[in-house]
Short mmCIF file of C-alpha atoms in Angstrom, two decimals:
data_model
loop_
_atom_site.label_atom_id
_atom_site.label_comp_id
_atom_site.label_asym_id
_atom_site.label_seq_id
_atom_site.Cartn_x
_atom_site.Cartn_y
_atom_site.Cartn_z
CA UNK H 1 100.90 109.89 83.20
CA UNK H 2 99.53 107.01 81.18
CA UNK H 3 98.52 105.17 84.03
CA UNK H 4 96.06 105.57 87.10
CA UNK H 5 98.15 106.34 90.26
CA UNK H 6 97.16 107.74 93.54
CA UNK H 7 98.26 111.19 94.26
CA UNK H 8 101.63 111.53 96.44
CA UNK H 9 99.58 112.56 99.27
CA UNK H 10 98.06 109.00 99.46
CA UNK H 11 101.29 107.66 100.01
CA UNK H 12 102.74 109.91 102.54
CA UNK H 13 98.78 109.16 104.58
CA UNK H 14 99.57 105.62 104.67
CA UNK H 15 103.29 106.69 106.37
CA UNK H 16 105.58 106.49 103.06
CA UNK H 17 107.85 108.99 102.66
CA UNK H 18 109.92 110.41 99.50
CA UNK H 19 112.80 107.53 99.32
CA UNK H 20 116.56 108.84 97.93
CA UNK H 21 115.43 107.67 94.07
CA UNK H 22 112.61 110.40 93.90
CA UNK H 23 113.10 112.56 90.92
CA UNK H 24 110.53 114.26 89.67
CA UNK H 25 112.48 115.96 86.70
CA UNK H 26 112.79 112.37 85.49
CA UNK H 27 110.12 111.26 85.84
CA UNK H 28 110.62 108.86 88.82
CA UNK H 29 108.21 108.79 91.43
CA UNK H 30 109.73 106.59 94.46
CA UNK H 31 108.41 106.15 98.16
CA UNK H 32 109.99 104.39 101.16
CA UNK H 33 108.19 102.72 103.93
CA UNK H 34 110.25 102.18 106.86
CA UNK H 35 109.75 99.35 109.19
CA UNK H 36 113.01 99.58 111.58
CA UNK H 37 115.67 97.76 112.51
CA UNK H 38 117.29 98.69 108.98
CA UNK H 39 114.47 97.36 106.91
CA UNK H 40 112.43 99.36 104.68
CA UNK H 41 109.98 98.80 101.31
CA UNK H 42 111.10 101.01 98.59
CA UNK H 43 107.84 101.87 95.84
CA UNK H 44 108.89 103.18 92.42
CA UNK H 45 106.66 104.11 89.34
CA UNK H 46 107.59 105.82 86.03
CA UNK H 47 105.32 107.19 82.85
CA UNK H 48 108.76 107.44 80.87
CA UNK H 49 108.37 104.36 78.30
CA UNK H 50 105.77 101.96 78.54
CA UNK H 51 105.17 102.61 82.36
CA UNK H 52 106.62 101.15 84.51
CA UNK H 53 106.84 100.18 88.69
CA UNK H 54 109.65 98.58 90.91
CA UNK H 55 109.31 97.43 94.25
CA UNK H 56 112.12 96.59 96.57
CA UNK H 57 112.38 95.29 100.23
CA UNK H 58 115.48 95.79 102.17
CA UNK H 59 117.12 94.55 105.00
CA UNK H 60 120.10 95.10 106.58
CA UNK H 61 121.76 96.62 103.39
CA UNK H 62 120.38 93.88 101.61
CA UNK H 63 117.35 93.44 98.57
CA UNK H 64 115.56 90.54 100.07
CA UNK H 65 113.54 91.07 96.89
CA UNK H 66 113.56 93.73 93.80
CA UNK H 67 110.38 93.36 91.03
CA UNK H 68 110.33 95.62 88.08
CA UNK H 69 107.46 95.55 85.58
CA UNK H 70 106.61 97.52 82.56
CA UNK H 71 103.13 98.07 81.07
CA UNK H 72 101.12 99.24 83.87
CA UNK H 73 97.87 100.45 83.47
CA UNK H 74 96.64 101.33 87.25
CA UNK H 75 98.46 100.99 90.86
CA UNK H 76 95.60 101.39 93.83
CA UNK H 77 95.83 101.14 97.33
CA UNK H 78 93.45 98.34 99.00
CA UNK H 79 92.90 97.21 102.43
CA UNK H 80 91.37 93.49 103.13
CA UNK H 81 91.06 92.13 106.72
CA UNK H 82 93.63 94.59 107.97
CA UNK H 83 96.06 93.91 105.46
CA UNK H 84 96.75 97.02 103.39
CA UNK H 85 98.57 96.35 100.22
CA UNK H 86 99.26 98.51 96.88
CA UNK H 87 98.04 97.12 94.01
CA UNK H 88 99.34 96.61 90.59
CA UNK H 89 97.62 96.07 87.35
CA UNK H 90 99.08 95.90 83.53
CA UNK H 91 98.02 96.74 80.31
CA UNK H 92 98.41 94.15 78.21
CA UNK H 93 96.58 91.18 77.88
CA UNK H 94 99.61 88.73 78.29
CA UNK H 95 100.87 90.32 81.45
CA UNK H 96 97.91 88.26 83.42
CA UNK H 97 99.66 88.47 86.78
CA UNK H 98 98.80 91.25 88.19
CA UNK H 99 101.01 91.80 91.56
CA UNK H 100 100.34 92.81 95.07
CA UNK H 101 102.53 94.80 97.79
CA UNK H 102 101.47 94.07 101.00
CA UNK H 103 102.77 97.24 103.06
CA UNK H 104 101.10 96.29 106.23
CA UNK H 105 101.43 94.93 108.48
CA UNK H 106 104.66 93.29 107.50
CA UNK H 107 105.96 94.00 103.83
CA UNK H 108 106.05 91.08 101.37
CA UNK H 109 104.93 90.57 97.17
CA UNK H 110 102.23 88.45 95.93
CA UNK H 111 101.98 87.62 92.47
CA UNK H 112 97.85 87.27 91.17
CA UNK H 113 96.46 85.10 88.12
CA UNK H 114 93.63 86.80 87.09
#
């Protein structure tokens, strides 16, 4: 990969499982976090092109919010004040937002100037 990633097992620790877009022979690396009641976080990185990650929260059938990003350069867990998010950082000096996933305790997506 051309990127820093934690290995799989990280994710299933921190109760992800493989989600339905998981394909390793293409190079798509995809976790699901469910959260019941038909609502679930859906993580997604990629080495084919420039890198790349999508993140996705469903409810009820419905994307309450999908984020795709090219460029990465590292994606890191990190846990502040009991709030666990993943983090995501790019490569390339204009892509100064760096974005975070908060996966508990509730799942939502910050955006970060840095």
């Amino acid at each position: 990969m051309n990127y820093e990633v934690p290995e799989e097992e990280e994710f299933f620790i921190r109760g992800f499982g493989y989600s339905q877009e998981y394909d390793h022979d293409e190079g798509l690396f995809s976790f699901i976090k469910s959260y019941g009641h038909d609502e679930y976080l859906v993580f997604t990185h990629s080495p084919m092109g420039q890198g790349s990650v999508t993140v996705k929260l469903v409810v009820k059938g419905e994307d309450v919010f999908r984020v795709y990003k090219e460029r990465i350069s590292q994606i890191s867990f990190q846990t502040w004040s009991g709030q666990k998010v993943i983090r995501v950082y790019f490569s390339e000096p204009s892509d100064s937002r760096d974005f975070l996933v908060y996966y508990e305790p509730r799942p939502r997506l910050v955006c970060v100037k840095m």
